[in-house]
Coordinates of N, CA and C in Angstrom, one line a residue:
X1 N 10.4 9.4 -13.9 CA 10.1 10.4 -12.9 C 8.9 11.2 -13.3
X2 N 8.3 11.9 -12.4 CA 7.1 12.7 -12.8 C 7.5 13.8 -13.8
X3 N 6.7 14.0 -14.8 CA 7.0 14.9 -15.9 C 7.1 16.4 -15.3
X4 N 6.4 16.6 -14.2 CA 6.5 18.0 -13.6 C 7.9 18.3 -13.2
X5 N 8.7 17.3 -12.9 CA 10.1 17.5 -12.5 C 11.0 17.7 -13.6
X6 N 10.5 17.5 -14.9 CA 11.4 17.5 -16.0 C 12.2 18.8 -16.1
X7 N 13.5 18.7 -16.3 CA 14.3 19.9 -16.5 C 14.8 20.5 -15.2
X8 N 14.3 20.0 -14.1 CA 14.7 20.5 -12.8 C 16.1 20.0 -12.5
X9 N 17.0 20.8 -12.0 CA 18.4 20.4 -11.7 C 18.5 20.2 -10.2
X10 N 19.5 19.4 -9.9 CA 19.8 19.2 -8.5 C 19.0 18.2 -7.7
X11 N 18.2 17.4 -8.5 CA 17.4 16.4 -7.8 C 18.3 15.2 -7.4
X12 N 18.3 14.9 -6.1 CA 19.1 13.8 -5.6 C 18.2 12.7 -5.1
X13 N 18.2 11.6 -5.8 CA 17.2 10.5 -5.4 C 17.8 9.2 -5.7
X14 N 17.4 8.1 -4.9 CA 17.8 6.8 -5.2 C 16.8 6.1 -6.2
X15 N 15.7 6.9 -6.6 CA 14.7 6.3 -7.4 C 14.7 7.0 -8.8
X16 N 14.4 8.3 -8.7 CA 14.3 9.1 -10.0 C 15.7 9.1 -10.6
X17 N 15.7 9.0 -12.0 CA 17.0 9.1 -12.8 C 17.8 7.8 -12.6
X18 N 17.2 6.7 -12.0 CA 18.0 5.5 -11.8 C 17.2 4.3 -12.4
X19 N 18.0 3.3 -12.8 CA 17.4 2.0 -13.0 C 17.2 1.3 -11.7
X20 N 16.0 0.9 -11.3 CA 15.7 0.4 -10.0 C 14.8 -0.9 -10.2
X21 N 15.2 -2.0 -9.5 CA 14.4 -3.2 -9.5 C 13.9 -3.5 -8.1
X22 N 12.6 -3.5 -7.9 CA 12.0 -3.9 -6.6 C 11.7 -5.4 -6.7
X23 N 12.2 -6.1 -5.8 CA 12.1 -7.6 -5.9 C 11.1 -8.2 -4.9
X24 N 10.4 -9.2 -5.4 CA 9.5 -9.9 -4.5 C 10.3 -10.5 -3.3
X25 N 9.7 -10.4 -2.1 CA 10.3 -11.0 -1.0 C 11.2 -10.0 -0.2
X26 N 11.5 -8.9 -0.8 CA 12.3 -7.9 -0.1 C 11.4 -6.7 0.4
X27 N 12.0 -6.0 1.4 CA 11.2 -4.9 2.0 C 11.9 -3.6 1.7
X28 N 11.2 -2.6 1.3 CA 11.7 -1.3 1.0 C 11.0 -0.2 1.7
X29 N 11.8 0.7 2.3 CA 11.2 2.0 2.9 C 11.7 3.1 2.0
X30 N 10.7 3.8 1.4 CA 11.0 4.9 0.5 C 10.8 6.2 1.3
X31 N 11.9 6.8 1.7 CA 11.9 8.0 2.5 C 11.8 9.3 1.6
X32 N 10.9 10.1 1.9 CA 10.7 11.3 1.0 C 10.3 12.5 1.8
X33 N 10.7 13.6 1.2 CA 10.3 14.9 1.7 C 9.0 15.3 1.0
X34 N 8.2 16.1 1.6 CA 6.9 16.5 1.0 C 7.1 17.1 -0.4
X35 N 6.3 16.7 -1.4 CA 6.4 17.2 -2.7 C 7.5 16.6 -3.6
X36 N 8.1 15.5 -3.2 CA 9.1 14.9 -4.0 C 8.6 13.7 -4.9
X37 N 7.3 13.5 -4.8 CA 6.7 12.5 -5.7 C 6.4 11.1 -5.1
X38 N 6.3 11.1 -3.8 CA 6.0 9.8 -3.0 C 4.7 9.2 -3.5
X39 N 3.6 9.9 -3.4 CA 2.3 9.4 -3.7 C 2.2 9.2 -5.3
X40 N 2.9 10.0 -6.0 CA 2.9 9.9 -7.5 C 3.5 8.6 -7.8
X41 N 4.6 8.2 -7.2 CA 5.3 6.9 -7.5 C 4.3 5.8 -7.3
X42 N 3.6 5.8 -6.2 CA 2.6 4.7 -5.9 C 1.6 4.7 -7.0
X43 N 1.1 5.8 -7.4 CA 0.1 5.9 -8.4 C 0.6 5.4 -9.8
X44 N 1.8 5.6 -10.1 CA 2.4 5.1 -11.3 C 2.5 3.6 -11.3
X45 N 3.0 3.1 -10.2 CA 3.2 1.6 -10.0 C 1.8 0.9 -10.1
X46 N 0.8 1.5 -9.6 CA -0.5 0.9 -9.5 C -1.3 1.2 -10.8
X47 N -0.8 2.1 -11.7 CA -1.5 2.3 -12.9 C -2.5 3.4 -12.9
X48 N -2.6 4.2 -11.8 CA -3.6 5.2 -11.7 C -3.2 6.4 -12.6
X49 N -1.9 6.6 -12.7 CA -1.4 7.8 -13.5 C -0.3 7.3 -14.4
X50 N -0.1 8.0 -15.6 CA 0.9 7.7 -16.5 C 1.7 9.0 -16.9
X51 N 1.7 10.0 -16.1 CA 2.4 11.2 -16.4 C 3.8 11.2 -15.9
X52 N 4.5 10.2 -16.4 CA 5.9 10.0 -15.9 C 6.8 9.8 -17.2
X53 N 8.1 10.1 -17.0 CA 9.1 9.9 -18.0 C 9.8 8.6 -17.7
X54 N 10.3 7.8 -18.7 CA 10.9 6.6 -18.4 C 10.0 5.4 -18.6
X55 N 10.4 4.3 -18.0 CA 9.6 3.0 -18.2 C 9.4 2.4 -16.8
X56 N 8.2 1.9 -16.5 CA 8.0 1.1 -15.4 C 7.5 -0.3 -15.9
X57 N 8.1 -1.4 -15.5 CA 7.7 -2.7 -16.0 C 7.4 -3.6 -14.8
X58 N 6.4 -4.4 -15.1 CA 5.9 -5.4 -14.1 C 6.2 -6.8 -14.7
X59 N 7.0 -7.6 -14.1 CA 7.4 -8.9 -14.7 C 8.0 -8.7 -16.1
X60 N 8.7 -7.6 -16.3 CA 9.3 -7.4 -17.6 C 8.5 -6.7 -18.7
X61 N 7.2 -6.5 -18.3 CA 6.3 -5.9 -19.3 C 6.0 -4.4 -19.0
X62 N 6.2 -3.6 -20.0 CA 5.9 -2.1 -19.8 C 4.5 -2.0 -19.4
X63 N 4.2 -1.3 -18.2 CA 2.9 -1.2 -17.7 C 2.0 -0.3 -18.7
X64 N 2.6 0.5 -19.5 CA 1.8 1.3 -20.5 C 1.2 0.4 -21.5
X65 N 1.7 -0.9 -21.6 CA 1.1 -1.8 -22.6 C 0.1 -2.8 -22.1
X66 N -0.2 -2.7 -20.7 CA -1.1 -3.6 -20.1 C -2.5 -3.3 -20.5
X67 N -3.3 -4.4 -20.7 CA -4.7 -4.2 -21.0 C -5.5 -4.0 -19.7
X68 N -6.8 -3.6 -19.8 CA -7.6 -3.4 -18.7 C -7.7 -4.7 -17.9
X69 N -7.9 -5.8 -18.6 CA -8.0 -7.1 -17.9 C -6.7 -7.5 -17.2
X70 N -5.5 -7.1 -17.7 CA -4.3 -7.4 -17.1 C -4.1 -6.5 -15.8
X71 N -4.6 -5.2 -15.9 CA -4.6 -4.4 -14.7 C -5.5 -4.9 -13.6
X72 N -6.6 -5.4 -14.0 CA -7.6 -5.9 -13.0 C -6.9 -7.1 -12.3
X73 N -6.2 -8.0 -13.0 CA -5.6 -9.1 -12.5 C -4.5 -8.7 -11.5
X74 N -3.7 -7.7 -11.9 CA -2.6 -7.2 -11.1 C -3.1 -6.7 -9.8
X75 N -4.2 -5.9 -9.8 CA -4.7 -5.3 -8.6 C -5.4 -6.2 -7.7
X76 N -5.9 -7.3 -8.3 CA -6.7 -8.3 -7.5 C -5.7 -9.4 -7.0
X77 N -4.6 -9.7 -7.7 CA -3.8 -10.9 -7.3 C -2.3 -10.6 -7.1
X78 N -1.9 -9.4 -7.4 CA -0.4 -9.2 -7.4 C 0.1 -8.0 -6.6
X79 N -0.7 -6.9 -6.5 CA -0.3 -5.7 -5.8 C -1.4 -5.3 -4.8
X80 N -1.1 -5.5 -3.5 CA -2.0 -5.0 -2.5 C -1.6 -3.5 -2.2
X81 N -2.6 -2.6 -2.2 CA -2.2 -1.2 -2.2 C -3.0 -0.5 -1.1
X82 N -2.3 0.3 -0.3 CA -2.9 1.2 0.7 C -2.6 2.6 0.3
X83 N -3.6 3.3 -0.3 CA -3.4 4.7 -0.6 C -3.3 5.6 0.6
X84 N -2.7 6.7 0.4 CA -2.5 7.7 1.6 C -3.9 8.2 2.0
X85 N -4.8 8.4 1.1 CA -6.1 8.9 1.5 C -7.1 7.8 1.9
X86 N -6.7 6.6 2.0 CA -7.4 5.4 2.5 C -8.6 4.9 1.6
X87 N -9.4 5.9 1.1 CA -10.5 5.5 0.2 C -11.5 4.5 0.8
X88 N -11.8 4.8 2.0 CA -12.9 4.0 2.7 C -14.2 4.6 2.5
X89 N -15.3 3.9 2.6 CA -16.7 4.3 2.5 C -17.2 4.6 3.9
X90 N -17.4 5.9 4.2 CA -17.7 6.4 5.5 C -19.1 5.9 6.0
X91 N -20.0 5.7 5.1 CA -21.3 5.2 5.5 C -21.4 3.7 5.8
X92 N -20.4 3.0 5.4 CA -20.3 1.5 5.7 C -19.5 1.3 7.0
X93 N -19.8 0.1 7.6 CA -19.0 -0.2 8.8 C -17.6 -0.6 8.5
X94 N -16.8 -0.7 9.5 CA -15.4 -1.1 9.3 C -15.4 -2.5 8.6
X95 N -16.1 -3.4 9.1 CA -16.2 -4.8 8.6 C -16.7 -4.8 7.1
X96 N -17.7 -4.0 6.9 CA -18.3 -3.9 5.5 C -17.3 -3.4 4.5
X97 N -16.5 -2.4 4.9 CA -15.4 -1.9 4.1 C -14.4 -3.0 3.7
X98 N -14.0 -3.8 4.7 CA -13.1 -4.9 4.5 C -13.7 -6.0 3.6
X99 N -15.0 -6.3 3.9 CA -15.7 -7.4 3.1 C -15.8 -7.0 1.7
X100 N -16.0 -5.7 1.3 CA -16.1 -5.3 -0.1 C -14.9 -5.9 -0.8
X101 N -13.7 -5.7 -0.3 CA -12.5 -6.2 -0.9 C -12.4 -7.7 -0.9
X102 N -12.7 -8.3 0.3 CA -12.6 -9.7 0.4 C -13.6 -10.5 -0.5
X103 N -14.7 -9.9 -0.8 CA -15.6 -10.6 -1.7 C -15.0 -10.7 -3.1
X104 N -14.2 -9.7 -3.5 CA -13.6 -9.8 -4.8 C -12.5 -10.9 -4.9
X105 N -11.8 -11.1 -3.7 CA -10.7 -12.0 -3.7 C -11.0 -13.3 -3.1
X106 N -11.9 -13.4 -2.2 CA -12.2 -14.6 -1.5 C -11.0 -15.1 -0.7
X107 N -10.2 -14.2 -0.3 CA -8.9 -14.6 0.2 C -8.9 -15.0 1.7
X108 N -9.6 -14.2 2.5 CA -9.6 -14.4 4.0 C -10.9 -14.9 4.5
X109 N -10.9 -15.8 5.5 CA -12.1 -16.2 6.2 C -12.5 -15.1 7.2
X110 N -13.8 -15.1 7.5 CA -14.3 -14.1 8.5 C -13.5 -14.2 9.8
X111 N -13.2 -15.4 10.2 CA -12.4 -15.5 11.5 C -11.0 -14.9 11.4
X112 N -10.4 -15.1 10.2 CA -9.1 -14.4 10.0 C -9.2 -12.9 10.0
X113 N -10.2 -12.4 9.4 CA -10.4 -10.9 9.4 C -10.7 -10.4 10.8
X114 N -11.5 -11.2 11.6 CA -11.8 -10.8 12.9 C -10.5 -10.8 13.8
X115 N -9.6 -11.8 13.5 CA -8.4 -11.8 14.3 C -7.5 -10.6 14.0
X116 N -7.5 -10.2 12.7 CA -6.7 -9.0 12.4 C -7.3 -7.7 13.1
X117 N -8.6 -7.6 13.2 CA -9.2 -6.5 13.9 C -8.8 -6.6 15.4
X118 N -8.8 -7.8 16.0 CA -8.3 -7.9 17.4 C -6.9 -7.6 17.5
X119 N -6.0 -8.0 16.6 CA -4.6 -7.7 16.7 C -4.4 -6.2 16.6
X120 N -5.2 -5.5 15.8 CA -5.0 -4.1 15.6 C -5.7 -3.3 16.8
X121 N -6.4 -4.0 17.7 CA -7.0 -3.3 18.8 C -8.3 -2.6 18.4
X122 N -8.9 -3.0 17.4 CA -10.2 -2.3 17.0 C -11.3 -3.3 16.7
X123 N -11.3 -4.4 17.5 CA -12.3 -5.4 17.3 C -13.7 -4.8 17.7
X124 N -13.7 -3.9 18.7 CA -14.9 -3.3 19.1 C -15.5 -2.3 18.1
X125 N -14.8 -2.0 17.0 CA -15.2 -1.0 16.0 C -15.7 -1.7 14.7
X126 N -15.7 -3.0 14.7 CA -16.0 -3.8 13.5 C -17.4 -3.3 12.9
X127 N -18.4 -3.1 13.8 CA -19.7 -2.8 13.3 C -20.0 -1.3 13.4
X128 N -19.0 -0.5 13.6 CA -19.2 1.0 13.6 C -19.0 1.6 12.2
X129 N -19.8 2.6 11.9 CA -19.5 3.3 10.6 C -18.1 3.9 10.6
X130 N -17.4 3.8 9.5 CA -16.1 4.3 9.4 C -16.0 5.8 9.7
X131 N -17.1 6.5 9.3 CA -17.1 7.9 9.5 C -17.1 8.3 11.0
X132 N -17.4 7.4 11.9 CA -17.4 7.6 13.3 C -16.0 7.3 14.0
X133 N -15.1 6.7 13.2 CA -13.8 6.3 13.7 C -12.8 7.4 13.6
X134 N -11.8 7.4 14.5 CA -10.7 8.3 14.4 C -9.9 8.0 13.1
X135 N -9.0 8.9 12.7 CA -8.2 8.7 11.5 C -7.3 7.6 11.7
X136 N -6.7 7.4 12.9 CA -5.9 6.3 13.2 C -6.6 5.0 13.1
X137 N -7.8 4.9 13.6 CA -8.6 3.7 13.5 C -9.0 3.4 12.0
X138 N -9.3 4.4 11.3 CA -9.5 4.3 9.9 C -8.3 3.7 9.1
X139 N -7.2 4.2 9.5 CA -5.9 3.7 8.9 C -5.7 2.2 9.1
X140 N -6.0 1.8 10.3 CA -5.9 0.3 10.6 C -6.9 -0.5 9.8
X141 N -8.2 0.0 9.7 CA -9.2 -0.7 8.9 C -8.7 -0.8 7.4
X142 N -8.1 0.3 6.9 CA -7.7 0.2 5.5 C -6.5 -0.7 5.3
X143 N -5.7 -0.9 6.3 CA -4.6 -1.8 6.3 C -5.1 -3.2 6.2
X144 N -6.1 -3.5 7.1 CA -6.7 -4.8 7.1 C -7.3 -5.1 5.7
X145 N -8.0 -4.2 5.2 CA -8.6 -4.4 3.8 C -7.5 -4.7 2.8
X146 N -6.4 -3.9 2.8 CA -5.3 -4.1 1.9 C -4.8 -5.5 1.9
X147 N -4.8 -6.1 3.1 CA -4.2 -7.5 3.3 C -5.1 -8.6 2.9
X148 N -6.3 -8.3 2.5 CA -7.3 -9.3 2.1 C -7.2 -9.7 0.6
X149 N -6.0 -10.1 0.2 CA -5.8 -10.5 -1.2 C -4.4 -11.2 -1.3
X150 N -4.3 -12.1 -2.3 CA -3.0 -12.6 -2.6 C -2.2 -11.6 -3.3
X151 N -0.9 -11.6 -3.1 CA -0.1 -10.5 -3.7 C 1.4 -10.9 -3.8
X152 N 2.1 -10.2 -4.8 CA 3.5 -10.3 -4.9 C 4.2 -9.1 -4.1
X153 N 3.4 -8.0 -4.0 CA 3.9 -6.8 -3.3 C 2.8 -6.2 -2.5
X154 N 3.1 -5.7 -1.3 CA 2.2 -4.9 -0.5 C 2.8 -3.5 -0.5
X155 N 2.0 -2.6 -1.1 CA 2.5 -1.2 -1.3 C 1.7 -0.3 -0.4
X156 N 2.3 0.4 0.5 CA 1.6 1.2 1.5 C 2.2 2.7 1.5
X157 N 1.3 3.6 1.2 CA 1.7 5.0 1.2 C 1.4 5.7 2.5
X158 N 2.5 5.9 3.3 CA 2.4 6.5 4.6 C 1.4 5.7 5.5
X159 N 1.7 4.4 5.7 CA 0.7 3.5 6.5 C 0.6 3.8 7.9
X160 N 1.5 4.5 8.6 CA 1.5 4.7 10.0 C 1.5 6.2 10.4
X161 N 1.1 7.1 9.5 CA 1.2 8.5 9.7 C 0.4 9.0 10.9
X162 N -0.7 8.2 11.2 CA -1.6 8.6 12.3 C -1.6 7.6 13.5
X163 N -0.5 6.8 13.6 CA -0.4 5.8 14.6 C 0.7 6.1 15.6
X164 N 0.6 5.8 16.9 CA 1.6 5.9 17.9 C 2.6 4.7 17.7
X165 N 3.7 4.8 18.4 CA 4.8 3.8 18.3 C 4.3 2.4 18.5
X166 N 3.5 2.1 19.5 CA 3.0 0.8 19.7 C 2.2 0.2 18.6
X167 N 1.2 1.1 18.1 CA 0.4 0.6 17.0 C 1.2 0.5 15.7
X168 N 2.2 1.3 15.6 CA 3.1 1.2 14.4 C 3.8 -0.2 14.5
X169 N 4.3 -0.6 15.6 CA 4.9 -1.9 15.8 C 3.9 -3.0 15.5
X170 N 2.7 -2.9 16.0 CA 1.7 -4.0 15.7 C 1.4 -4.1 14.2
X171 N 1.2 -2.9 13.6 CA 0.9 -2.9 12.1 C 2.1 -3.5 11.4
X172 N 3.3 -3.1 11.7 CA 4.5 -3.6 11.0 C 4.6 -5.1 11.2
X173 N 4.3 -5.7 12.4 CA 4.4 -7.1 12.6 C 3.4 -7.8 11.7
X174 N 2.1 -7.3 11.6 CA 1.1 -7.9 10.8 C 1.5 -7.9 9.4
X175 N 1.9 -6.8 8.9 CA 2.3 -6.7 7.5 C 3.5 -7.6 7.1
X176 N 4.5 -7.6 7.9 CA 5.7 -8.4 7.6 C 5.3 -9.9 7.7
X177 N 4.4 -10.2 8.7 CA 4.0 -11.6 8.8 C 3.2 -12.1 7.5
X178 N 2.3 -11.2 7.1 CA 1.6 -11.6 5.9 C 2.5 -11.6 4.6
X179 N 3.4 -10.7 4.5 CA 4.3 -10.7 3.4 C 5.2 -11.9 3.4
X180 N 5.7 -12.3 4.6 CA 6.5 -13.5 4.7 C 5.7 -14.8 4.3
X181 N 4.5 -14.8 4.7 CA 3.6 -16.0 4.4 C 3.4 -16.2 2.9
X182 N 3.3 -15.0 2.2 CA 3.1 -15.1 0.8 C 4.4 -15.0 0.0
X183 N 5.5 -14.7 0.6 CA 6.7 -14.5 -0.1 C 6.7 -13.1 -0.9
X184 N 5.9 -12.2 -0.4 CA 5.7 -10.9 -1.1 C 6.7 -9.9 -0.6
X185 N 6.9 -8.9 -1.5 CA 7.7 -7.8 -1.1 C 6.9 -6.7 -0.4
X186 N 7.5 -5.8 0.3 CA 6.8 -4.7 0.9 C 7.4 -3.4 0.4
X187 N 6.6 -2.4 0.0 CA 7.1 -1.1 -0.4 C 6.3 -0.1 0.5
X188 N 6.9 0.6 1.4 CA 6.3 1.5 2.3 C 6.9 2.9 2.2
X189 N 6.1 3.9 2.0 CA 6.6 5.3 1.9 C 6.4 6.0 3.2
X190 N 7.2 7.1 3.3 CA 7.1 7.9 4.6 C 7.8 9.2 4.3
X191 N 7.3 10.3 5.0 CA 7.9 11.6 5.0 C 8.7 11.8 6.3
X192 N 9.0 10.7 7.0 CA 9.8 10.9 8.2 C 9.5 9.9 9.3
X193 N 8.2 9.5 9.4 CA 7.8 8.5 10.5 C 7.6 7.2 9.8
X194 N 8.6 6.3 9.9 CA 8.6 5.1 9.1 C 7.9 3.9 9.8
X195 N 7.4 3.0 8.9 CA 6.9 1.7 9.4 C 8.1 1.0 10.1
X196 N 7.8 0.4 11.2 CA 8.9 -0.2 12.0 C 9.2 -1.6 11.5
X197 N 10.0 -1.6 10.5 CA 10.4 -2.9 9.9 C 11.8 -2.8 9.4
X198 N 12.6 -3.9 9.4 CA 13.9 -4.0 8.7 C 13.7 -3.9 7.2
X199 N 14.4 -3.0 6.6 CA 14.1 -2.8 5.1 C 15.3 -2.1 4.5
X200 N 15.3 -2.2 3.2 CA 16.2 -1.4 2.4 C 15.6 0.0 2.3
X201 N 16.4 1.1 2.6 CA 15.9 2.4 2.6 C 16.3 3.1 1.3
X202 N 15.4 3.7 0.6 CA 15.6 4.5 -0.6 C 15.2 5.9 -0.4
X203 N 16.0 6.8 -0.8 CA 15.6 8.3 -0.6 C 15.0 8.7 -2.0
X204 N 13.8 9.3 -1.9 CA 13.1 9.7 -3.1 C 13.6 11.1 -3.5

């Protein structure tokens, strides 16, 4: 759990203070209140932060023992990650943002990427600078980018926070379809507005 929570009493969670195994092929919705460590958990799993107590293991190996090369392999081939802040490049077009990731993985063809843009309803924004898009459109671009790699898990931090119900459904269908095709697990966090998919719900 986050070290900042150390010593705090009355923490009720399905994650913190528990042994928890997240399995490939299963879907998890992590429901959290603001300030309970939702984005921190994602950062721990992805190796961005290590200010936690306890042990996180990937395929049985303590992530604190992983080398830089092993982390690069995990991020390129095993964990597809959508951060809450999206981390898009505003000066680049929507397609250029996606292609940056796809060049590293070589995973999707241009036609496949174009189909995802069409499915998401933003095909007309492919050549628009991301800075000119709405936050909901940016969120969909970032989801497309996240799916442009092979993976064991798709981890999404508040993936539909700026989407209406219909776009939530479209995004959920695309994510679950890609996860099923790869046999990957899905880990999605939320502070109340969940990704519309059948999943095991865990309270943070």
